[in-house]
Coordinates of C-alpha atoms in Angstrom, one line a residue:
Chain L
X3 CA -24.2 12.7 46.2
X4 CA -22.7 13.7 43.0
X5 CA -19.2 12.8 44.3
X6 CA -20.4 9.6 45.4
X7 CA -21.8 8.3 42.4
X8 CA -18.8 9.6 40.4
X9 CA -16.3 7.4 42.8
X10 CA -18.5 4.4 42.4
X11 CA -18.1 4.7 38.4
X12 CA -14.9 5.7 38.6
X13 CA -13.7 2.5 41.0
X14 CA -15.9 0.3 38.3
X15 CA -14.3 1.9 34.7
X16 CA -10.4 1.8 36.6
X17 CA -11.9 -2.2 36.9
X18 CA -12.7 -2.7 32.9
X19 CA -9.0 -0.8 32.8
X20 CA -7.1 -3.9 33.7
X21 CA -9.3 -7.1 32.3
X22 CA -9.5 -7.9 28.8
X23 CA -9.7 -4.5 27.7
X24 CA -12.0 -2.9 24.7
X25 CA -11.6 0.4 24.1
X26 CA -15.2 0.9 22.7
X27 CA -17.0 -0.9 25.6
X28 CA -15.1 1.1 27.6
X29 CA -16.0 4.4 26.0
X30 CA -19.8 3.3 25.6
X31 CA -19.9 2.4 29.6
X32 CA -18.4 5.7 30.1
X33 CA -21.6 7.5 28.4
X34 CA -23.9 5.5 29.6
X35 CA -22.6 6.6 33.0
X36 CA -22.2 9.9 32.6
X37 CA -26.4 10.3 32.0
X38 CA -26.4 8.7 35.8
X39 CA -23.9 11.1 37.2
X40 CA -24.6 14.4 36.2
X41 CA -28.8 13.4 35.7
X42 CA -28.6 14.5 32.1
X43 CA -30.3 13.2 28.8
X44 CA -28.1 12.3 26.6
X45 CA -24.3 11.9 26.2
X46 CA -21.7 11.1 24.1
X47 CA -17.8 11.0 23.2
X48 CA -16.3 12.1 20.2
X49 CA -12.8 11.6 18.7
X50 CA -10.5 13.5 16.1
X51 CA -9.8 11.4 13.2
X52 CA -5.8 12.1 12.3
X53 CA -7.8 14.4 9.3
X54 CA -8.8 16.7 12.6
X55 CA -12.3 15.5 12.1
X56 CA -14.7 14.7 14.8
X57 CA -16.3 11.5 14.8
X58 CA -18.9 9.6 17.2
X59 CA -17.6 6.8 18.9
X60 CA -19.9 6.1 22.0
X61 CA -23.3 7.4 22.7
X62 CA -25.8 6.9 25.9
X63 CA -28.5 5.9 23.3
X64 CA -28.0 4.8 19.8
X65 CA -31.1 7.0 18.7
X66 CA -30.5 7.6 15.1
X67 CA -30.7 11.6 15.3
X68 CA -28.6 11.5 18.2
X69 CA -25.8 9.9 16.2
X70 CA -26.4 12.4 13.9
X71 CA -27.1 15.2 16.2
X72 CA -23.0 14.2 17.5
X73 CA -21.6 14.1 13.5
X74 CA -22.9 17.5 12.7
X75 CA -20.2 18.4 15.2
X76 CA -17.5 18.0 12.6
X77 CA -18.4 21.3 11.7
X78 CA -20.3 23.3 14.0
X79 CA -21.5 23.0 18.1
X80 CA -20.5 22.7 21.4
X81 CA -18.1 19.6 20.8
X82 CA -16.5 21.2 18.4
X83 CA -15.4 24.5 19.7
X84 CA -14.5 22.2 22.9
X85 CA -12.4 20.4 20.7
X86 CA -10.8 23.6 18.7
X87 CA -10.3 25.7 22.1
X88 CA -9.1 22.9 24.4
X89 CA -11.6 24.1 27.0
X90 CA -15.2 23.3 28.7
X91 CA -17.7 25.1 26.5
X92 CA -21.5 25.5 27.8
X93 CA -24.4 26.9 26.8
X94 CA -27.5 26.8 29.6
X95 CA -29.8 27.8 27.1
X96 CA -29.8 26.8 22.8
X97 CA -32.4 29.3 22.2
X98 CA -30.7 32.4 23.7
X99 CA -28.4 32.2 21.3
X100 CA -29.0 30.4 18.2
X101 CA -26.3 32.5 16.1
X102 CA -23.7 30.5 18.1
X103 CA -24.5 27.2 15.8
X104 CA -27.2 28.0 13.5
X105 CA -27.2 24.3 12.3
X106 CA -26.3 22.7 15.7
X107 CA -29.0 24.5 17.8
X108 CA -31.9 23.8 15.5
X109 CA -30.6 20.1 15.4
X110 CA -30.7 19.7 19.2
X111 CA -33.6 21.8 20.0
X112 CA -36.0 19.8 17.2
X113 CA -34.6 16.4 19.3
X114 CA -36.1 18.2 22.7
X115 CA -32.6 19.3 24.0
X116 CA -32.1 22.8 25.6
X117 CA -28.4 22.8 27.2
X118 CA -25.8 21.2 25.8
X119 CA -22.1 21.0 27.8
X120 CA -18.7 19.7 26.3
X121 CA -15.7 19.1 28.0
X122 CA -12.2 18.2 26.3
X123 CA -9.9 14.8 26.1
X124 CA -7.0 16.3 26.7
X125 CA -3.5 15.3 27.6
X126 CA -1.0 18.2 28.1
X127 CA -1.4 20.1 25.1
X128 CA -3.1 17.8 22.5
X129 CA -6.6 17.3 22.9
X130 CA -8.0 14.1 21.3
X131 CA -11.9 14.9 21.2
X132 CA -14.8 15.6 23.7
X133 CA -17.4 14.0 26.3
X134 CA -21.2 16.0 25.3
X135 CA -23.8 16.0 27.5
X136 CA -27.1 17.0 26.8
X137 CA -30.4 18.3 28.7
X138 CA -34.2 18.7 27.7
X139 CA -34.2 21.8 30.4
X140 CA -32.1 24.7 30.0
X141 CA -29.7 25.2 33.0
X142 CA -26.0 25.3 34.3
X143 CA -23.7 23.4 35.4
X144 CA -22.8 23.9 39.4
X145 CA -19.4 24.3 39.7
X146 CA -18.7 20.4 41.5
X147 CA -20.4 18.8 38.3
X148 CA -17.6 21.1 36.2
X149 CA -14.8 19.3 38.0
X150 CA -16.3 16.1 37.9
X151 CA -17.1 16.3 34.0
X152 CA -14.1 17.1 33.2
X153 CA -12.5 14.2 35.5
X154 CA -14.5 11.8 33.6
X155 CA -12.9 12.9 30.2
X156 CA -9.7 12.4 31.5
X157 CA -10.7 9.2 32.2
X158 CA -11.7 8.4 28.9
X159 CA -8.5 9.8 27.6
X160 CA -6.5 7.5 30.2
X161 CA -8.7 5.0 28.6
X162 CA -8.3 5.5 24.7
X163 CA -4.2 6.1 25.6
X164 CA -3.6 3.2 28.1
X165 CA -4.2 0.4 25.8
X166 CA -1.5 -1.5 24.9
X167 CA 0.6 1.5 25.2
X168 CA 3.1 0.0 27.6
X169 CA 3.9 -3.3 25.0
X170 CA 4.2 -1.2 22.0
X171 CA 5.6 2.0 20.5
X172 CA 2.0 3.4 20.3
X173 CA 1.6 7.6 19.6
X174 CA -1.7 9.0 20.4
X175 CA -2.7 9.4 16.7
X176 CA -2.5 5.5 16.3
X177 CA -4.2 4.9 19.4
X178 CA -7.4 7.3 17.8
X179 CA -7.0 5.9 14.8
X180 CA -7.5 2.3 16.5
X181 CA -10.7 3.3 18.7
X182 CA -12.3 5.2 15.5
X183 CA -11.4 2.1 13.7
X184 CA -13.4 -0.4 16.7
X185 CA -16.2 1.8 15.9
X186 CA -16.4 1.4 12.7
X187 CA -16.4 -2.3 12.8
X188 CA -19.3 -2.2 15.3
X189 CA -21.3 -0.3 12.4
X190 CA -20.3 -3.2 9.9
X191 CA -21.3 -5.5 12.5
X192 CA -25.0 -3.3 13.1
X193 CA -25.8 -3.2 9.3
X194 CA -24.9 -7.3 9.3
X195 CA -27.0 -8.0 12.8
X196 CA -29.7 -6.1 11.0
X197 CA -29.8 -7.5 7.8
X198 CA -29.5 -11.0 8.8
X199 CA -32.3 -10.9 11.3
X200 CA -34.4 -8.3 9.7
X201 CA -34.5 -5.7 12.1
X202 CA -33.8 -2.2 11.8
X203 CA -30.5 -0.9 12.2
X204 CA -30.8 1.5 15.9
X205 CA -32.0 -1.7 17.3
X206 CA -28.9 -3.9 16.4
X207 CA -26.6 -2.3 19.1
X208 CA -28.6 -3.6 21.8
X209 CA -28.5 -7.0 21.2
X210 CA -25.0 -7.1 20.3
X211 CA -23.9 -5.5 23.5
X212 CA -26.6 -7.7 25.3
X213 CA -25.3 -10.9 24.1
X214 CA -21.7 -9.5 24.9
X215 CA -22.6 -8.6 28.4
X216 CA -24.8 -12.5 28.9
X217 CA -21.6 -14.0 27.6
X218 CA -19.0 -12.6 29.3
X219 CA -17.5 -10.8 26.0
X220 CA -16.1 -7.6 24.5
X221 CA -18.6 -6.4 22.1
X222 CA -15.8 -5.8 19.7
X223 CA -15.2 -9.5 20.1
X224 CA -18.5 -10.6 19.3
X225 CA -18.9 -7.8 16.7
X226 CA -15.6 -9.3 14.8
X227 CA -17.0 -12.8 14.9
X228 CA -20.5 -12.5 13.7
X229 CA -18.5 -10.5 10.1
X230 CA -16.2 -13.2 10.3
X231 CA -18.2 -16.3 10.5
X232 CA -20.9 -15.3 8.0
X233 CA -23.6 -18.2 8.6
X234 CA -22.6 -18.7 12.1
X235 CA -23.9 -16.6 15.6
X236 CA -27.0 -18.6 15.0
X237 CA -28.0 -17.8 18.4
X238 CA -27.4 -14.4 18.6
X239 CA -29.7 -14.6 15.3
X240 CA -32.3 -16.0 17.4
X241 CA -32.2 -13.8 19.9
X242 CA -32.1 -10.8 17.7
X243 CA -35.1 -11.9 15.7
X244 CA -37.5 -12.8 18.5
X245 CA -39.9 -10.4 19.7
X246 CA -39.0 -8.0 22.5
X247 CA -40.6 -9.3 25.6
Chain A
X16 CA -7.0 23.1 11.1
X17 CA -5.9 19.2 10.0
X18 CA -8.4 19.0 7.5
X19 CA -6.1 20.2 5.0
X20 CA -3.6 17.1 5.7
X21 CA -5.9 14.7 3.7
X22 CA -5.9 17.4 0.7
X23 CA -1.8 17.4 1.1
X24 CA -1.4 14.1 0.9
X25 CA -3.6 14.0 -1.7
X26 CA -1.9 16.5 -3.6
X27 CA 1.5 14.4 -3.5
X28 CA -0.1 11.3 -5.1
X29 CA -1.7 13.6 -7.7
X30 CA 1.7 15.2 -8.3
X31 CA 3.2 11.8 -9.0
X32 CA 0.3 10.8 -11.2
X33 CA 0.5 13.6 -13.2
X34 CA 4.4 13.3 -13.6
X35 CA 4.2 9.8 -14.8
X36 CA 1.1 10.7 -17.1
X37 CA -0.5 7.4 -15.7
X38 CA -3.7 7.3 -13.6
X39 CA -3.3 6.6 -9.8
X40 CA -2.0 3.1 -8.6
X41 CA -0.8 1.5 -5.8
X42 CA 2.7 2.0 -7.6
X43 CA 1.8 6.2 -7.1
X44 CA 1.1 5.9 -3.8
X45 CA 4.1 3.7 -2.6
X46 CA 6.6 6.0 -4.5
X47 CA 4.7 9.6 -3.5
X48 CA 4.8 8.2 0.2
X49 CA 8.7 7.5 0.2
X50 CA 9.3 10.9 -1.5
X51 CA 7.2 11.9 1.6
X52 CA 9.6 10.6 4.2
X53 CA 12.3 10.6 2.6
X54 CA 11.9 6.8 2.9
X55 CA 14.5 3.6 1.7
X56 CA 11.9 1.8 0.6
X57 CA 7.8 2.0 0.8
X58 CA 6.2 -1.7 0.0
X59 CA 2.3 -2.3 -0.1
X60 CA 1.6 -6.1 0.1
X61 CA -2.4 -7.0 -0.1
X62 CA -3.8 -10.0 1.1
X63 CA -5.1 -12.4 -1.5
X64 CA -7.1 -15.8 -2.3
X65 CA -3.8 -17.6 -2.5
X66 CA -1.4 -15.7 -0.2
X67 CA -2.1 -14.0 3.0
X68 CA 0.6 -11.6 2.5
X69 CA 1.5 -10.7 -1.2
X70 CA 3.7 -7.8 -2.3
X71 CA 2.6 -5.8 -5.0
X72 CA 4.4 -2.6 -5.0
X73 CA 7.9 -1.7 -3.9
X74 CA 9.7 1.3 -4.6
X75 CA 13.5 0.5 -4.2
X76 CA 15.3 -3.0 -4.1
X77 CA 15.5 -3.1 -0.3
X78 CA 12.0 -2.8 -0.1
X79 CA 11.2 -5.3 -2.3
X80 CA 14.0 -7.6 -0.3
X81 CA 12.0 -7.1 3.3
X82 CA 8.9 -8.0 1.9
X83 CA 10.2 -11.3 0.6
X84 CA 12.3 -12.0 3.1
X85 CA 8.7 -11.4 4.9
X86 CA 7.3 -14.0 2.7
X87 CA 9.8 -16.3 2.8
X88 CA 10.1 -16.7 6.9
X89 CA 6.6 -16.3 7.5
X90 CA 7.6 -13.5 10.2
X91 CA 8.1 -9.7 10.1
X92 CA 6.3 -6.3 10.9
X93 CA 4.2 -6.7 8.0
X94 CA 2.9 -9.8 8.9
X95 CA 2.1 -8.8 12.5
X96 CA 0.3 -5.7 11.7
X97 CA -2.0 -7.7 9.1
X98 CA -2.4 -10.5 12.2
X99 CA -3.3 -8.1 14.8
X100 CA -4.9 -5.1 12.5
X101 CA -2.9 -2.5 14.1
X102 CA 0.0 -0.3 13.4
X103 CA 3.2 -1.7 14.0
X104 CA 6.3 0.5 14.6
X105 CA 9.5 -0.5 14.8
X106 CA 11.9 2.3 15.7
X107 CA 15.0 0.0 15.8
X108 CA 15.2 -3.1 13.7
X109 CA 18.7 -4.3 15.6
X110 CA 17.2 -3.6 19.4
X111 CA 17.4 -6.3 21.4
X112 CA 13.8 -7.2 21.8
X113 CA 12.9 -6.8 18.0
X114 CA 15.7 -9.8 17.2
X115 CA 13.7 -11.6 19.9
X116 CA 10.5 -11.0 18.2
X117 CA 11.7 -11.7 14.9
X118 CA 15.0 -13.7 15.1
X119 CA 15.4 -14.5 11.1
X120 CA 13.8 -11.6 9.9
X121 CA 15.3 -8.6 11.8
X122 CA 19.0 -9.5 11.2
X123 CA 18.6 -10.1 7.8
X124 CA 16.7 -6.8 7.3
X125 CA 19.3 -5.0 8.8
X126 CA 22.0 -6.6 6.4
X127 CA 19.6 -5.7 3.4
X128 CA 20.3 -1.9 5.1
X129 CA 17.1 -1.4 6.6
X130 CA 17.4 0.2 10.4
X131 CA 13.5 0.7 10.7
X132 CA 10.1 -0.2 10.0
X133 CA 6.6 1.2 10.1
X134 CA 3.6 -0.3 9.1
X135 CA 0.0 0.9 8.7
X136 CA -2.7 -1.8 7.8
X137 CA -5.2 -1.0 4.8
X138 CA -7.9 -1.0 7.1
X139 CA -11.7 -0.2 7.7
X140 CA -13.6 -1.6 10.5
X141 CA -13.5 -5.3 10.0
X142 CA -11.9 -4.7 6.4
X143 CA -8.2 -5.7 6.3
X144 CA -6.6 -5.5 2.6
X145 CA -2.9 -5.1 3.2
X146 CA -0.1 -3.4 4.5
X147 CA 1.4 -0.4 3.9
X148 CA 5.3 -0.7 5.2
X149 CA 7.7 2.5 5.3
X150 CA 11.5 1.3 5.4
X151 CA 14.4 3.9 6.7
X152 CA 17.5 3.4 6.5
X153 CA 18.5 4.9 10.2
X154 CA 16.4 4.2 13.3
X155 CA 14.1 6.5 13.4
X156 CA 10.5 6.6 15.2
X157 CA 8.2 8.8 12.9
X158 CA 6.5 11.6 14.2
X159 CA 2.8 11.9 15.2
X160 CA 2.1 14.3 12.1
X161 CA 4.2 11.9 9.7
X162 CA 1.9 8.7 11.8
X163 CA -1.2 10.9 10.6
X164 CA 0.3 11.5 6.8
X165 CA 0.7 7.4 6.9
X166 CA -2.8 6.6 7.9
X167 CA -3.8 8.9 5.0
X168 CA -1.3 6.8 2.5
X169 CA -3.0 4.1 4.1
X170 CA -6.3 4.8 2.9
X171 CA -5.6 6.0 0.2
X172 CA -4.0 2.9 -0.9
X173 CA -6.9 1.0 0.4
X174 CA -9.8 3.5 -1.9
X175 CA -8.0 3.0 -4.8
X176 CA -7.7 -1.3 -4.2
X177 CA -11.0 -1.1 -3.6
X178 CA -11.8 0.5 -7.0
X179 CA -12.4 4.3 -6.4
X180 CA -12.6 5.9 -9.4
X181 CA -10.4 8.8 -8.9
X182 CA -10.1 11.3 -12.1
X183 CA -6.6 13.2 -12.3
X184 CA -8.5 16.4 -13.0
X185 CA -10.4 15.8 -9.7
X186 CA -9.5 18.8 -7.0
X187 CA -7.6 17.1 -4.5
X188 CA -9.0 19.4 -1.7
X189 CA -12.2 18.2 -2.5
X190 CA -13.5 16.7 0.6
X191 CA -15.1 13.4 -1.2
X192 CA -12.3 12.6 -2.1
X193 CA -9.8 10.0 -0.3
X194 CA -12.1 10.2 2.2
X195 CA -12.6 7.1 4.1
X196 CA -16.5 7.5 5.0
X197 CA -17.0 8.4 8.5
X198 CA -20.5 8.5 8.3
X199 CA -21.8 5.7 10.6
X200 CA -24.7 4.6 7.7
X201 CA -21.6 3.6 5.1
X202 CA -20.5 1.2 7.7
X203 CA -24.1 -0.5 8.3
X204 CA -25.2 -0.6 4.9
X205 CA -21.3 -2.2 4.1
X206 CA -22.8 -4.8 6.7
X207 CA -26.2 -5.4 5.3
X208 CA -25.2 -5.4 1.5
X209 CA -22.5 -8.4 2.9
X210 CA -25.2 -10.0 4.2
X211 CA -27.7 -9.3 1.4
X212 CA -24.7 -10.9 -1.3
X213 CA -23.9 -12.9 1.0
X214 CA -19.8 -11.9 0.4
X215 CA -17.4 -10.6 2.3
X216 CA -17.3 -7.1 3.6
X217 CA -14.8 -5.7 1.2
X218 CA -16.6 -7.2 -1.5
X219 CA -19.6 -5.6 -0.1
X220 CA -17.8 -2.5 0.1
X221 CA -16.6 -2.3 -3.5
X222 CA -20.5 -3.2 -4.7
X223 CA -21.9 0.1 -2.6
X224 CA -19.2 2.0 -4.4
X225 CA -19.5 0.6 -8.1
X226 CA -23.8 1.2 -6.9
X227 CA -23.2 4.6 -6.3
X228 CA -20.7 5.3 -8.9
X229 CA -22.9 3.9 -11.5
X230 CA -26.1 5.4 -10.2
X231 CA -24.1 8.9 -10.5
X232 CA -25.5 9.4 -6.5
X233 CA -22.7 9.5 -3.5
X234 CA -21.8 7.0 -1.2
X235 CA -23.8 8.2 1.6
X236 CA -27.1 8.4 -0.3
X237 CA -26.7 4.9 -1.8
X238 CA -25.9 3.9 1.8
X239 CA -28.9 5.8 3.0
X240 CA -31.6 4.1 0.7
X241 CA -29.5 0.1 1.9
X242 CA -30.1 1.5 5.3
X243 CA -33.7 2.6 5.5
X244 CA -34.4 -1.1 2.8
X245 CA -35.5 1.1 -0.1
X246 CA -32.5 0.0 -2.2
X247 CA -31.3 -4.0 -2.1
X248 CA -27.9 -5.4 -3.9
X249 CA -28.7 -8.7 -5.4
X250 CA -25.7 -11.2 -5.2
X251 CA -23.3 -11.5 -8.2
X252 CA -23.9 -12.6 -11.7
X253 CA -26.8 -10.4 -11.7
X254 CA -25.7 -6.5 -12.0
X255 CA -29.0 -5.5 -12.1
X256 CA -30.0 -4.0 -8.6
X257 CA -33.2 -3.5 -7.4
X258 CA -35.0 -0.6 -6.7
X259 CA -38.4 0.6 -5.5

């Protein structure tokens, strides 16, 4: 069952792979399939900045402490060490040991998670960030949803690196640079959707990658033209500002 | 581990600053970068009101000559990077399919002695100020820990255009500083002030700084209070912001 789900993702992302290609809807799709793969809460992808930092740059749900539950791990937690040691890091069970990451833990287990697994992006010996994935129950991992995790961050990887590499001289620490960079813009592009139809923030990312997906758009596309065409996007105004059916 | 490269490069800028006994410019950060990489040449050109690509700063005459030859033929790396927002490396100025790309520019920046190009936009999110351009003599590709020095450079360049207050007595391991925010909130509240002034988003940008600055608070509380519409910036003309 596992296996079958992963293929059918797999067969859809390699699909995204060759079209017009955005490197955050890519990522974003990737963590939103993730929760369906391995059944978990909560997932998300982080990224080395070329500091060595970890930043967020796709999450399962744009929950406000989430997003901040994933940028605490620029100094402590599971996606961290994943990142530092180049391996899988798990931990069944935050409260067992919450001398691990003092910070991290209390984070996570106030949001309602108990398990938390990371798993690196890695190509030969560089690795670029790490995929999280997080559960309300404590628990493993069986040792098929291992592989599989860990196949679905080298997708992301092929992802992030593919892009445009083959047209231009492109090194990995450009091509992070560039995704962290896509991200950022979609915050600018949030904080503008917000303001301009008077909504909060955590609810801006919706309708931005709803009106991306109904018109047949990247969301970085239609998060570049709503900055760029200040009174314009009148309709994605609209849509933002009525009342969730 | 690479946390330290943003104090480094820091460190060089300060170094120049100090040595000149003038406060950081664009100038300092053009000339610490080609001390850096042993560089030809190291040109920043910003985009203005009047000119898309403008140079401000080059450090040697053969810079200065690629960046107008730049201007003059309306074609070259530094152009390209500011039109696509991206990096643009050019290991080999003379290689066959960089004349194509380029057929005016490329010769003649080879005759001005320039072999290769690299170029890093002054860049955040949807924020595009200018380019940063490294010139070698020899073709050369630069390597991925001289790539993440430039980025650095690159932002660098872009804080100090955008008005950070930077203080040569200032530590430059100190983690504020130089560092282009990566706290998501920064970004949104950049968004909402643009909206609220109804300005661009590097004008919005600089007002959340000068805000915070002013207020004596950081960047990420000021962006906190935009973000959670406890704190409003008023458009222009009016520098009094309101608070409740």
């Amino acid at each position: 069952m596992l296996y079958r789900r992963a293929a059918q993702v797999f067969v859809e992302l390699a699909d995204t792979l060759v079209a017009e290609f955005d490197v955050i809807d890519f990522l974003q799709s990737l963590a939103e399939r993730a929760v369906e793969i391995f059944d978990v809460d909560a997932a998300g992808i982080v990224l080395a900045d070329p500091r060595g930092t970890l930043t967020l740059v796709a999450a399962s749900s744009e929950e406000v402490r989430l997003l901040e539950l994933f940028q605490l791990q620029e100094e402590e937690g599971a996606c961290f060490d994943c990142y530092r040691s180049g391996t899988a890091v798990t931990c069944a069970d935050l409260s067992a040991d919450l001398s691990r990451w003092p910070m991290f833990s209390a984070t996570a287990r106030e949001l309602g998670f108990s398990a938390v697994h990371a798993f690196p992006l890695r190509l030969r010996d560089q690795v670029l960030g790490a995929i999280g994935l997080f559960n309300a129950g404590p628990g493993g991992l069986s040792d098929d949803t291992l592989t599989v995790a860990q196949a679905l961050a080298d997708v992301a990887t092929i992802g992030i690196l593919n892009e445009r590499t083959l047209r231009e001289h492109r090194v990995i620490t450009e091509q992070l640079h560039f995704a962290l960079n896509s991200r950022v813009l979609l915050e600018q592009a949030k904080g503008m959707l917000a303001e301009r139809a008077q909504i909060e923030v955590g609810a801006a990312f919706a309708i931005l990658r709803k009106y991306a997906r109904d018109h047949n758009r990247t969301l970085s596309s239609v998060a570049r033209e709503l900055i760029d065409n200040r009174g314009g996007m009148t309709d994605l105004i609209a849509a933002a500002t009525k009342p969730a059916d | 581990m690479e946390q330290q490269r943003t104090a480094r490069v820091w460190g060089l800028i300060f170094a120049h600053a100090r040595a000149d006994g003038r406060p950081i410019s664009i100038d300092t950060i053009c000339h610490a970068c080609a001390d850096a990489f042993g560089a030809t040449g190291v040109t920043i050109a910003l985009t203005g009101d009047l000119a898309a690509y403008e140079p401000v700063s080059a450090t040697s005459p053969a810079a200065q000559l690629s960046a107008d030859l730049q201007v003059t033929f309306g074609e070259g790396p530094g152009l390209a990077a500011l039109a696509d927002r991206r990096t643009v490396l050019v290991p080999d100025l003379d290689a066959a399919e960089t004349v194509t790309r380029w057929p005016v520019f490329a010769p003649a920046a080879v005759k001005a002695g320039i072999r290769s190009v690299h170029v890093f936009p002054l860049l955040l999110g949807a924020i595009t100020i200018g380019v940063l351009e490294i010139n070698h003599a020899t073709s050369r590709l630069l390597l991925p820990d001289e790539i993440g020095d430039s980025l650095i450079f690159a932002d660098a360049a872009l804080l100090i255009q955008t008005h950070q207050l930077v203080h040569l007595g200032a530590d430059p391991a100190d983690p504020r500083l130089g560092q282009v925010e990566r706290w998501a909130e920064v970004h949104q509240a950049t968004g909402m002030v643009a909206a609220q002034i109804d300005a661009d988003l590097t004008t919005a940008f600089v007002r959340l700084r000068a805000h915070a600055y002013v207020s004596g608070r950081s960047l990420r509380e000021v962006a906190h209070d935009v973000v959670a519409r406890t704190l409003r910036l008023e458009p222009w003309m009016d520098n009094r912001e309101s608070e409740d």
